[in-house]
Coordinates of C-alpha atoms and ligand atoms in Angstrom, one line a residue:
M1 CA 0.3 -30.0 -19.0
P2 CA 2.0 -32.5 -16.7
T3 CA -0.5 -34.3 -14.5
G4 CA -0.4 -35.9 -11.0
K5 CA 2.0 -33.3 -9.8
T6 CA 2.0 -30.0 -8.1
V7 CA 0.7 -27.2 -10.5
N8 CA 2.9 -24.2 -10.4
I9 CA 1.5 -20.9 -11.5
L10 CA 3.6 -17.8 -11.7
G11 CA 1.7 -14.4 -11.6
I12 CA 3.4 -11.3 -12.9
S13 CA 2.6 -7.6 -12.9
A14 CA 5.0 -5.3 -14.7
L15 CA 5.8 -2.4 -17.0
Y16 CA 3.4 0.1 -15.6
H17 CA 3.7 0.6 -11.8
D18 CA 4.8 -1.6 -9.0
S19 CA 6.1 -4.8 -10.7
A20 CA 5.7 -8.0 -8.7
A21 CA 5.8 -11.8 -8.9
T22 CA 3.9 -14.5 -7.1
L23 CA 3.9 -18.2 -7.0
I24 CA 0.8 -20.2 -6.5
R25 CA 1.3 -24.0 -5.9
D26 CA -1.8 -26.1 -5.9
G27 CA -3.8 -23.0 -4.9
N28 CA -1.7 -22.0 -2.0
I29 CA 0.2 -18.7 -2.1
A30 CA 3.8 -19.8 -1.8
C31 CA 5.2 -16.3 -2.0
A32 CA 4.6 -12.9 -3.4
V33 CA 7.0 -10.0 -3.6
Q34 CA 7.5 -6.6 -5.3
E35 CA 10.5 -6.0 -7.5
E36 CA 11.3 -2.7 -5.7
R37 CA 12.3 -4.6 -2.6
F38 CA 15.2 -6.2 -4.4
T39 CA 16.3 -3.4 -6.8
R40 CA 15.8 -0.7 -4.1
K41 CA 13.9 1.5 -6.6
K42 CA 10.6 2.5 -5.2
H43 CA 7.6 1.4 -7.4
D44 CA 10.0 -0.2 -9.8
R45 CA 8.2 -1.0 -13.0
Q46 CA 10.7 -3.1 -14.9
M47 CA 10.1 -6.8 -15.7
P48 CA 10.4 -8.3 -12.1
T49 CA 13.4 -10.6 -12.8
H50 CA 14.6 -10.5 -9.2
A51 CA 11.1 -11.2 -7.8
V52 CA 10.7 -14.1 -10.3
E53 CA 14.1 -15.4 -9.3
Y54 CA 13.1 -15.3 -5.6
C55 CA 9.8 -17.1 -6.3
L56 CA 11.5 -19.9 -8.2
K57 CA 14.1 -20.3 -5.5
E58 CA 11.4 -20.3 -2.8
G59 CA 9.6 -23.1 -4.7
L60 CA 12.8 -24.9 -5.6
L61 CA 11.8 -24.6 -9.2
K62 CA 13.3 -23.8 -12.5
G63 CA 11.5 -22.0 -15.4
E64 CA 10.7 -25.3 -17.0
D65 CA 8.9 -26.5 -13.9
L66 CA 6.2 -23.9 -14.2
D67 CA 2.9 -24.9 -15.7
Y68 CA 1.5 -21.4 -16.3
V69 CA 2.8 -17.9 -16.4
V70 CA 0.1 -15.3 -16.1
F71 CA 0.5 -11.6 -16.9
Y72 CA -1.9 -9.3 -15.0
E73 CA -3.3 -7.4 -18.0
K74 CA -3.9 -7.6 -21.8
P75 CA -1.2 -5.5 -23.5
L76 CA -3.0 -5.5 -26.9
L77 CA -6.2 -4.1 -25.4
K78 CA -4.2 -1.5 -23.5
F79 CA -2.4 -0.5 -26.7
D80 CA -5.7 -0.2 -28.4
R81 CA -6.7 2.3 -25.7
I82 CA -3.6 4.3 -26.2
L83 CA -4.1 4.4 -30.0
E84 CA -7.7 5.3 -29.7
T85 CA -7.0 8.0 -27.2
Y86 CA -4.3 9.4 -29.4
F87 CA -6.5 9.6 -32.4
A88 CA -9.3 11.1 -30.4
Y89 CA -7.1 14.0 -29.3
A90 CA -4.7 14.3 -32.3
P91 CA -2.8 16.3 -33.2
K92 CA -2.5 17.1 -29.4
G93 CA -0.4 14.5 -27.7
F94 CA 1.8 13.8 -30.7
R95 CA 5.0 14.2 -28.7
Q96 CA 3.6 11.9 -26.0
F97 CA 2.7 9.4 -28.5
L98 CA 6.1 9.4 -30.2
M99 CA 7.7 8.9 -26.8
A100 CA 5.5 6.0 -25.9
I101 CA 5.6 4.0 -29.1
P102 CA 9.3 2.7 -29.0
L103 CA 8.7 1.0 -25.6
W104 CA 5.5 -0.6 -26.9
L105 CA 7.2 -1.9 -30.0
K106 CA 10.3 -3.0 -28.2
Q107 CA 8.9 -4.5 -25.0
K108 CA 5.2 -4.1 -24.1
L109 CA 3.8 -5.8 -27.2
H110 CA 6.2 -8.8 -26.7
I111 CA 5.4 -9.8 -23.2
P112 CA 5.8 -13.6 -23.7
R113 CA 9.3 -13.0 -25.1
E114 CA 10.1 -10.7 -22.2
L115 CA 8.7 -13.1 -19.6
D116 CA 10.7 -15.9 -21.2
K117 CA 13.8 -13.9 -20.8
A118 CA 13.0 -13.3 -17.2
L119 CA 12.6 -17.0 -16.7
G120 CA 15.9 -17.8 -18.2
G121 CA 14.5 -19.2 -21.4
G122 CA 13.4 -22.6 -20.2
F123 CA 9.6 -22.2 -19.8
R124 CA 7.6 -24.7 -21.8
G125 CA 4.1 -24.1 -20.3
K126 CA 1.3 -21.8 -21.2
F127 CA 1.3 -18.0 -21.2
I128 CA -2.0 -16.5 -20.1
F129 CA -3.2 -12.8 -20.0
T130 CA -6.0 -11.8 -17.7
E131 CA -7.7 -8.4 -17.8
H132 CA -6.4 -5.7 -15.4
H133 CA -9.6 -5.4 -13.4
E134 CA -10.1 -9.2 -13.5
S135 CA -6.8 -9.5 -11.8
H136 CA -7.7 -6.9 -9.2
A137 CA -11.1 -8.5 -8.6
A138 CA -9.5 -12.0 -8.3
S139 CA -7.0 -10.6 -5.8
A140 CA -9.8 -9.2 -3.7
F141 CA -12.1 -12.2 -3.8
F142 CA -10.1 -15.5 -4.0
P143 CA -7.9 -14.9 -0.9
S144 CA -10.9 -13.5 1.1
P145 CA -12.6 -15.5 3.9
F146 CA -15.9 -15.3 2.0
S147 CA -17.5 -18.0 -0.2
E148 CA -19.5 -15.3 -1.9
A149 CA -19.2 -11.5 -2.0
A150 CA -19.8 -8.4 -4.0
I151 CA -16.5 -7.2 -5.6
V152 CA -15.6 -3.5 -6.2
T153 CA -12.4 -2.5 -8.0
L154 CA -11.3 1.1 -8.2
D155 CA -8.0 2.3 -9.7
G156 CA -6.4 4.6 -12.3
V157 CA -6.7 2.6 -15.4
G158 CA -5.9 -0.8 -16.8
E159 CA -6.8 -1.5 -20.4
W160 CA -10.1 0.5 -20.6
T161 CA -11.7 -0.2 -17.3
T162 CA -11.1 2.2 -14.4
A163 CA -13.6 0.7 -11.9
S164 CA -15.8 -2.4 -11.8
V165 CA -18.5 -4.0 -9.8
G166 CA -18.8 -7.7 -9.8
I167 CA -19.7 -10.8 -7.9
G168 CA -17.7 -13.7 -6.6
R169 CA -19.2 -17.1 -5.9
G170 CA -17.2 -20.2 -4.9
N171 CA -14.4 -20.5 -7.5
K172 CA -15.7 -18.0 -10.0
I173 CA -15.8 -14.2 -10.4
E174 CA -17.8 -12.2 -12.8
L175 CA -17.5 -8.5 -13.5
L176 CA -21.0 -7.0 -14.1
Y177 CA -20.5 -3.2 -14.5
E178 CA -17.6 -1.1 -15.6
L179 CA -16.5 2.5 -15.8
H180 CA -14.2 3.3 -18.6
F181 CA -11.2 5.6 -19.3
P182 CA -10.8 8.5 -19.2
H183 CA -13.4 8.6 -16.4
S184 CA -11.4 7.4 -13.5
L185 CA -11.6 7.9 -9.7
G186 CA -7.9 6.9 -9.4
L187 CA -6.9 9.5 -12.0
L188 CA -9.1 12.1 -10.5
Y189 CA -7.3 11.6 -7.1
S190 CA -3.9 11.6 -8.9
A191 CA -4.8 14.9 -10.6
F192 CA -5.1 16.5 -7.2
T193 CA -2.0 14.7 -6.0
Y194 CA -0.1 16.3 -8.8
F195 CA -1.8 19.7 -8.3
T196 CA -0.9 19.8 -4.6
G197 CA 2.8 19.1 -5.5
F198 CA 3.1 15.4 -4.7
K199 CA 4.2 12.7 -6.9
V200 CA 1.5 10.9 -9.0
N201 CA 1.2 7.1 -8.2
S202 CA 3.1 7.6 -5.0
G203 CA 2.0 10.7 -3.1
E204 CA -1.7 9.9 -3.0
Y205 CA -1.2 8.7 0.5
K206 CA 0.3 12.0 1.5
L207 CA -2.7 13.8 0.1
M208 CA -5.0 11.6 2.2
G209 CA -2.8 12.3 5.3
L210 CA -3.0 16.1 4.6
A211 CA -6.8 16.2 4.3
P212 CA -7.6 16.4 8.0
Y213 CA -5.7 19.7 8.3
G214 CA -8.0 21.3 5.8
R215 CA -11.7 22.1 5.3
P216 CA -13.5 20.8 2.2
V217 CA -14.3 24.2 0.9
Y218 CA -13.7 23.1 -2.8
A219 CA -15.9 20.0 -2.6
D220 CA -18.9 21.7 -4.3
L221 CA -16.7 23.2 -6.9
I222 CA -15.3 19.8 -7.8
M223 CA -18.7 18.3 -7.9
D224 CA -20.0 21.1 -10.0
K225 CA -17.3 21.7 -12.5
L226 CA -15.1 18.6 -12.7
L227 CA -17.5 15.7 -12.7
D228 CA -21.0 14.7 -13.4
L229 CA -21.8 12.2 -10.6
K230 CA -24.8 9.8 -10.8
E231 CA -26.7 8.3 -8.0
D232 CA -25.1 4.9 -8.7
G233 CA -21.6 6.3 -8.3
S234 CA -20.8 6.3 -12.0
F235 CA -19.5 9.6 -13.3
R236 CA -18.1 11.4 -16.2
L237 CA -15.1 13.8 -15.8
N238 CA -15.2 17.1 -17.6
M239 CA -12.1 16.5 -19.7
D240 CA -11.7 20.2 -20.4
Y241 CA -10.0 20.4 -17.1
F242 CA -7.7 17.4 -17.4
T243 CA -4.7 16.9 -19.7
Y244 CA -3.6 13.3 -19.0
C245 CA -5.0 12.0 -22.2
Y246 CA -2.5 13.9 -24.3
T247 CA 0.3 15.1 -22.0
D248 CA 2.4 13.7 -19.3
V249 CA 1.0 16.1 -16.7
M250 CA -2.4 15.6 -15.1
V251 CA -4.1 19.0 -15.4
G252 CA -3.7 22.3 -17.3
R253 CA -4.4 26.0 -17.1
K254 CA -8.2 25.7 -16.9
F255 CA -7.8 23.6 -13.8
E256 CA -5.3 26.0 -12.3
Q257 CA -7.8 28.9 -12.9
L258 CA -10.5 27.0 -11.1
F259 CA -8.3 26.6 -8.0
G260 CA -6.9 30.1 -7.9
G261 CA -3.4 29.6 -9.3
P262 CA -0.7 27.2 -10.4
R263 CA 0.1 23.9 -8.6
R264 CA 2.3 23.9 -5.5
K265 CA 5.9 23.4 -6.5
P266 CA 7.1 20.0 -5.1
E267 CA 8.9 20.5 -1.8
S268 CA 7.8 24.1 -1.4
P269 CA 5.8 24.9 1.8
I270 CA 2.3 23.5 2.1
T271 CA -0.3 26.2 2.5
Q272 CA -3.9 26.2 3.7
R273 CA -5.0 26.0 0.0
E274 CA -3.4 22.6 -0.4
M275 CA -4.9 21.4 2.9
D276 CA -8.3 22.6 1.8
I277 CA -8.0 21.0 -1.6
A278 CA -6.8 17.7 0.0
A279 CA -9.9 17.8 2.3
S280 CA -12.2 18.5 -0.6
I281 CA -11.0 15.8 -3.0
Q282 CA -11.0 13.3 -0.1
K283 CA -14.6 14.2 0.7
V284 CA -15.6 13.8 -3.0
T285 CA -13.7 10.5 -3.2
E286 CA -15.5 9.1 -0.2
E287 CA -18.8 10.1 -1.7
I288 CA -18.1 8.3 -4.9
M289 CA -16.8 5.2 -3.1
L290 CA -19.9 5.1 -0.9
R291 CA -22.2 5.4 -3.9
I292 CA -20.5 2.7 -5.9
V293 CA -20.5 0.4 -2.9
H294 CA -24.2 1.1 -2.3
F295 CA -24.8 0.3 -5.9
A296 CA -22.9 -3.0 -5.6
H297 CA -25.0 -3.9 -2.7
E298 CA -28.2 -3.2 -4.5
K299 CA -27.2 -5.1 -7.5
T300 CA -25.7 -8.2 -5.8
G301 CA -27.7 -8.4 -2.6
M302 CA -24.6 -9.8 -0.9
K303 CA -23.6 -9.3 2.7
N304 CA -19.9 -9.4 2.1
L305 CA -17.8 -6.9 0.1
V306 CA -14.3 -7.2 -1.2
L307 CA -12.2 -4.4 -2.6
A308 CA -9.0 -4.0 -4.6
G309 CA -7.4 -1.5 -7.0
G310 CA -5.2 1.5 -5.9
V311 CA -8.1 3.5 -4.6
A312 CA -8.8 0.7 -2.1
L313 CA -5.7 1.9 -0.3
N314 CA -7.7 5.0 0.7
C315 CA -8.2 3.7 4.2
V316 CA -10.3 6.8 5.3
G317 CA -12.8 5.9 2.6
N318 CA -12.6 2.2 3.6
G319 CA -13.4 3.1 7.2
R320 CA -16.5 4.9 6.1
I321 CA -17.5 1.9 3.9
L322 CA -17.1 -0.3 7.0
R323 CA -19.2 2.0 9.2
E324 CA -21.8 3.4 6.7
S325 CA -22.4 0.9 3.9
P326 CA -25.0 -1.8 4.0
F327 CA -22.4 -4.6 3.8
E328 CA -21.9 -6.6 7.0
N329 CA -18.3 -7.7 6.2
L330 CA -15.4 -6.2 4.3
W331 CA -12.2 -7.6 3.1
I332 CA -9.6 -5.6 1.2
Q333 CA -6.6 -7.0 -0.7
P334 CA -3.5 -5.7 1.2
A335 CA -1.6 -5.3 -2.1
A336 CA -4.5 -3.4 -3.5
G337 CA -2.4 -1.7 -6.2
D338 CA -0.9 -3.2 -9.2
A339 CA 1.5 -5.4 -7.4
G340 CA -1.5 -7.4 -6.2
G341 CA -2.5 -7.8 -9.8
A342 CA 0.2 -10.5 -10.0
L343 CA -1.5 -12.4 -7.2
G344 CA -5.0 -12.0 -8.6
A345 CA -3.9 -13.1 -12.1
A346 CA -2.4 -16.3 -10.8
L347 CA -5.4 -17.1 -8.6
F348 CA -7.7 -16.4 -11.5
V349 CA -6.0 -19.2 -13.5
H350 CA -6.1 -21.6 -10.6
Y351 CA -9.8 -21.1 -9.9
Q352 CA -11.5 -19.6 -12.8
L353 CA -9.7 -21.3 -15.7
L354 CA -8.6 -24.6 -14.2
N355 CA -11.8 -24.9 -12.2
N356 CA -10.2 -26.0 -9.0
P357 CA -12.4 -26.2 -6.0
R358 CA -12.1 -23.3 -3.5
N359 CA -12.3 -24.3 0.2
V360 CA -13.1 -21.2 2.2
D361 CA -12.2 -20.9 5.9
E362 CA -14.5 -18.2 7.3
Q363 CA -12.1 -17.6 10.2
N364 CA -9.0 -17.1 8.0
D365 CA -8.2 -15.4 4.8
M366 CA -5.5 -17.1 2.7
Q367 CA -3.2 -14.0 2.7
S368 CA -1.2 -15.2 5.7
A369 CA -0.9 -11.7 7.3
S370 CA 0.6 -10.8 3.9
Y371 CA 3.9 -12.2 5.2
L372 CA 4.7 -13.7 1.8
G373 CA 8.3 -12.5 1.1
P374 CA 11.9 -13.4 2.0
V375 CA 12.9 -14.6 5.4
Y376 CA 16.4 -14.7 6.9
S377 CA 17.6 -17.1 9.6
N378 CA 19.6 -16.2 12.7
H379 CA 22.5 -17.9 11.0
D380 CA 22.3 -15.7 7.9
I381 CA 22.0 -12.6 10.1
R382 CA 25.0 -13.5 12.3
Q383 CA 27.1 -14.1 9.2
Y384 CA 26.1 -10.7 7.8
L385 CA 26.7 -8.8 11.0
D386 CA 30.1 -10.4 11.5
S387 CA 31.0 -9.5 8.0
V388 CA 30.4 -5.7 8.6
G389 CA 31.9 -5.7 12.1
A390 CA 28.6 -4.8 13.8
C391 CA 28.2 -5.1 17.6
Y392 CA 25.3 -7.2 18.6
H393 CA 23.6 -9.1 21.5
F394 CA 22.1 -12.5 20.8
F395 CA 19.0 -13.5 22.8
E396 CA 18.5 -17.2 22.9
Q397 CA 15.1 -16.9 24.6
E398 CA 12.3 -14.9 23.0
D399 CA 11.0 -13.9 26.4
S400 CA 14.2 -12.0 27.4
L401 CA 14.4 -10.5 23.9
L402 CA 10.9 -9.1 24.1
Q403 CA 11.5 -8.0 27.7
Q404 CA 14.5 -6.0 26.5
I405 CA 12.6 -4.4 23.6
V406 CA 9.7 -3.4 25.9
T407 CA 12.2 -1.6 28.1
C408 CA 13.7 0.2 25.1
L409 CA 10.2 1.3 24.0
E410 CA 9.4 2.6 27.5
Q411 CA 12.6 4.6 27.4
G412 CA 11.4 6.4 24.2
K413 CA 13.8 4.5 21.9
V414 CA 13.0 4.2 18.2
I415 CA 13.3 0.6 17.1
G416 CA 13.9 -1.1 13.8
W417 CA 11.9 -4.4 14.0
F418 CA 12.9 -7.0 11.4
Q419 CA 11.2 -10.4 11.9
G420 CA 10.1 -13.3 9.7
K421 CA 8.8 -13.0 6.1
M422 CA 8.6 -9.6 4.5
E423 CA 5.2 -8.1 3.8
F424 CA 3.6 -8.1 0.4
G425 CA 1.9 -4.8 -0.4
P426 CA 2.8 -1.2 0.6
R427 CA 2.2 -1.4 4.4
A428 CA 4.7 -2.7 6.9
L429 CA 2.7 -5.0 9.2
G430 CA 5.2 -5.9 12.0
S431 CA 7.7 -7.7 9.9
R432 CA 9.7 -4.8 8.5
S433 CA 8.6 -2.0 10.8
I434 CA 9.9 0.9 12.8
I435 CA 8.2 1.0 16.1
G436 CA 7.9 3.4 19.0
D437 CA 5.9 4.3 22.1
A438 CA 2.7 6.1 20.9
R439 CA 2.2 7.6 24.4
N440 CA 5.4 9.7 23.9
E441 CA 4.5 13.3 22.8
Q442 CA 7.8 13.8 20.9
M443 CA 7.6 10.6 18.9
Q444 CA 5.6 11.8 15.9
S445 CA 7.9 14.7 15.0
R446 CA 11.1 12.8 16.0
M447 CA 10.1 9.8 13.8
N448 CA 9.2 12.0 10.8
L449 CA 12.1 14.4 10.9
K450 CA 15.0 12.4 12.4
I451 CA 14.2 8.8 11.4
K452 CA 12.2 8.9 8.2
F453 CA 13.4 12.3 6.9
R454 CA 9.9 13.1 5.7
E455 CA 7.3 15.8 5.9
S456 CA 6.3 16.8 9.4
F457 CA 2.5 16.7 8.8
R458 CA 2.5 13.0 8.1
P459 CA 0.6 10.9 10.6
F460 CA 1.7 7.6 12.1
A461 CA -0.4 4.5 12.5
P462 CA -0.9 2.2 15.5
S463 CA -0.5 -1.6 15.8
V464 CA -2.9 -2.6 18.5
L465 CA -3.7 -5.9 20.1
R466 CA -6.9 -7.1 18.5
E467 CA -8.6 -7.8 21.8
Q468 CA -8.1 -4.2 23.0
A469 CA -8.7 -2.4 19.7
S470 CA -12.2 -1.4 20.4
E471 CA -11.2 0.1 23.8
Y472 CA -9.1 2.7 22.0
F473 CA -10.8 3.0 18.7
K474 CA -14.4 3.1 17.4
L475 CA -14.0 -0.2 15.7
P476 CA -16.8 -2.8 16.4
P477 CA -15.4 -5.6 18.7
D478 CA -16.1 -8.2 16.0
K479 CA -14.2 -6.3 13.3
E480 CA -10.5 -6.4 12.6
S481 CA -8.0 -4.6 10.5
P482 CA -5.0 -6.8 10.2
Y483 CA -3.7 -5.1 7.0
M484 CA -3.9 -1.5 8.2
L485 CA -6.5 -0.6 5.6
L486 CA -9.1 1.0 7.8
V487 CA -9.2 4.3 9.6
A488 CA -11.3 4.7 12.8
P489 CA -11.7 7.5 15.3
V490 CA -9.9 7.4 18.7
R491 CA -12.5 6.9 21.4
E492 CA -13.6 10.0 23.3
S493 CA -12.5 8.4 26.6
K494 CA -8.9 8.3 25.3
R495 CA -9.0 11.9 24.0
T496 CA -7.4 14.9 25.9
K497 CA -9.5 18.0 26.5
L498 CA -8.2 21.0 24.5
N499 CA -8.1 24.5 26.0
S500 CA -9.7 27.4 24.1
E501 CA -6.4 28.5 22.6
Q502 CA -5.7 25.0 21.3
E503 CA -9.1 24.8 19.8
K504 CA -8.4 27.9 17.7
L505 CA -5.3 26.5 16.0
S506 CA -5.5 25.8 12.3
G507 CA -3.4 24.0 9.7
I508 CA -0.1 22.5 10.7
D509 CA -0.2 24.3 14.0
R510 CA -2.8 21.7 15.1
L511 CA 0.1 19.2 15.2
K512 CA 1.5 20.8 18.3
V513 CA -1.4 19.8 20.5
K514 CA -1.6 16.6 22.5
R515 CA -4.9 15.1 21.5
S516 CA -5.1 11.8 23.3
V517 CA -3.4 9.4 25.7
V518 CA -1.6 8.1 22.6
P519 CA -0.6 11.3 20.8
G520 CA 1.9 9.5 18.5
I521 CA -0.9 7.9 16.5
T522 CA -3.8 10.3 16.9
H523 CA -4.2 12.4 13.7
V524 CA -5.5 16.0 14.0
D525 CA -9.1 14.9 13.4
Y526 CA -8.7 12.1 16.0
S527 CA -8.5 9.5 13.4
A528 CA -6.1 6.6 13.3
R529 CA -5.1 4.1 10.6
I530 CA -5.3 0.9 12.6
Q531 CA -3.6 -2.4 12.3
T532 CA -5.1 -5.0 14.6
V533 CA -2.6 -7.6 15.7
D534 CA -3.7 -11.1 16.7
A535 CA -2.0 -14.2 18.0
K536 CA -2.6 -16.5 15.0
R537 CA -1.4 -14.2 12.3
H538 CA 1.3 -12.1 13.9
G539 CA 3.2 -14.4 16.2
R540 CA 6.2 -12.7 17.8
Y541 CA 4.8 -9.2 17.0
Y542 CA 1.7 -10.1 18.9
R543 CA 3.7 -11.3 21.9
L544 CA 5.7 -8.2 21.9
L545 CA 2.6 -6.0 22.1
Q546 CA 1.2 -8.3 24.8
K547 CA 4.4 -7.8 26.9
F548 CA 4.3 -4.1 26.3
R549 CA 0.7 -4.0 27.6
Q550 CA 1.5 -6.1 30.6
K551 CA 4.3 -3.7 31.6
T552 CA 2.6 -0.4 30.7
G553 CA -1.1 -1.0 30.3
C554 CA -0.9 0.3 26.8
P555 CA -1.9 -2.3 24.1
L556 CA -0.4 -0.4 21.1
V557 CA 2.7 0.9 19.5
I558 CA 3.5 3.2 16.6
N559 CA 4.1 1.1 13.5
T560 CA 5.7 2.7 10.4
S561 CA 7.4 1.1 7.5
F562 CA 11.1 0.3 7.9
N563 CA 12.6 2.7 5.4
I564 CA 13.3 6.4 4.9
R565 CA 11.5 8.7 2.5
G566 CA 11.7 7.5 -1.1
E567 CA 13.2 4.1 -0.1
P568 CA 11.4 0.9 -0.6
I569 CA 10.7 -1.0 2.6
V570 CA 13.9 -2.9 3.7
C571 CA 14.1 -6.5 2.5
S572 CA 17.3 -8.0 3.8
P573 CA 19.4 -7.6 7.0
Q574 CA 21.8 -5.6 4.9
N575 CA 19.1 -3.1 3.9
A576 CA 18.0 -2.9 7.5
F577 CA 21.4 -2.4 8.9
H578 CA 22.2 0.4 6.3
C579 CA 18.9 2.2 7.1
F580 CA 19.6 1.8 10.9
Q581 CA 23.1 3.2 10.6
S582 CA 22.1 6.1 8.3
T583 CA 19.3 7.4 10.5
N584 CA 18.8 8.3 14.2
M585 CA 17.2 5.0 14.9
D586 CA 18.3 3.8 18.4
V587 CA 17.9 0.1 18.3
L588 CA 17.8 -2.6 15.6
V589 CA 16.2 -6.0 16.2
L590 CA 17.0 -8.6 13.6
E591 CA 15.3 -11.8 14.6
N592 CA 17.0 -12.7 17.9
F593 CA 19.8 -10.1 17.6
V594 CA 19.7 -6.7 19.2
L595 CA 22.0 -3.9 18.1
Y596 CA 22.3 -0.5 19.9
K597 CA 23.3 2.5 17.9
N598 CA 25.8 3.8 20.5
E599 CA 27.8 0.5 20.2
Q600 CA 28.1 0.5 16.5
P601 CA 31.1 1.6 14.4
Q602 CA 30.2 5.2 13.5
M603 CA 29.3 5.9 9.9
K604 CA 31.1 8.8 8.2
Q605 CA 28.8 11.6 7.2
I606 CA 29.8 11.2 3.6
E607 CA 28.6 7.5 3.8
I608 CA 25.3 8.6 5.3
D609 CA 24.9 11.3 2.7
S610 CA 25.5 8.9 -0.2
Y611 CA 23.0 6.4 1.3
L612 CA 20.3 9.1 1.6
A613 CA 21.1 10.4 -1.9
Q614 CA 20.3 7.0 -3.5
F615 CA 16.6 7.5 -3.0
E616 CA 14.6 9.9 -5.1
L617 CA 12.2 11.9 -2.9
D618 CA 8.7 10.5 -3.3
Ligands
LIG701 FE1 -4.6 -1.2 -11.3

């Protein structure tokens, strides 16, 4: 290994779900990005060649300048799990097995060769493989603002592990307890995602959003029949009801019988049954999360907790952990799913293997607002806009730019907001966001149906000035949620009194009622998935919110990801302009440029249709 120079570590996650690459330089996160943002294929699982190319370009590096390339899991161990599972269930699953094997033989068992290809063949450093849950755990602990913490990881499955409890101290992590496949909280949640007609590994978020419309009438049944849950949060699933070990669907007939009929067909109407099932599995999930977290506290005696793994994106569960667990402080990796594994794997090498010291700043995590992706200058943007004949207004001064956007927000306009570095992780955090006035009663349905082309039941989240967050939400004043990973209730003082008729409404009809002074972000159970926005992390986005508050008294806006249904969040000005032109968005802000829809060359319907058709419904 070369000495006396910057050590460059490239972290990779790929070939399962949400491929990503990240570059760590002397312990700093130089960049991190998901492959889907470049290929425009949501959750793209291919070897992340575009993300790698971006990381190298960002670091002004070639493949040969890298010291370590780290893959986020151990393929041989994972293959072992697949073989053992097959033999345990054989001859069931033979077709599945036959379908999986060619890809393993061709690609997944030859990761170094595949990585080398992605790097252009010049890499001379060392390949390292970390374990899947080690990568998640490292992604939770090392970037956190804690010098020591309990670690909990929860996801579908890696090699064998599906959940772990560990401890992080200084520059080391250690996993102490594990739960193994097929007993998995992530897969349990995904089974219900599948059963309610949503897409596995993608629609889990929708299931969580649907839960407040239902009543948890099946929770006891789930506890009774589907799992054997212990006091410490560990559990065994009753595999008679699940088929994911030997088919490519999650559940079979026995499961259907238990819940009174077949699964909802995707895209068919959602009934009270799905809402009640969503509420039930959400309740069970929260119970398991809380028990595991209590166990982690008991075993580690720590006051800080860090979380990662796909289940850590369950922000309703996270909100309960914050309010109800014995831990004083909580930090969650924003890219909690497998994309974040790339980051964890690279940090694991830097700290754990190379034994580099870790200097913790208790006031700041090292995730940099998760603004870790590509950025485009005003110069780049102007060039692009000129090339497509777009009509734009350039604001030299930020102040007048923000003034103008505040006016547009007040007028009820829906605004595409594109600023600075793109977010790493599934949430838009004010860099590639669509924003609107949350006080506007029409905003929720307009944004869902006319802008995002997605299901009407789906809630929107607020970005709120950190200083004012606890005025609107039951979030302790000393707590923050900069990564939109916590749900908290809207304060009673901000709620609207319902009349007796409104009280009686059930299911989707509850959507029609104005529930607070900020109806655009108040879910039917008065919850909100909050992003707190602060001056240090969020720069211009913070200043926009401040201006909006000065003018209107309201310290928050609706913030949803800049994309349509099934589309990865926009990355480039080109992606943003196409999305803007193909939807009913009113205004587009690209750095210092403002574009109004009514001034643009009109897109032909056929062009709009072909744009929308590119993205498979999620
Ligand atoms: Fe994972």
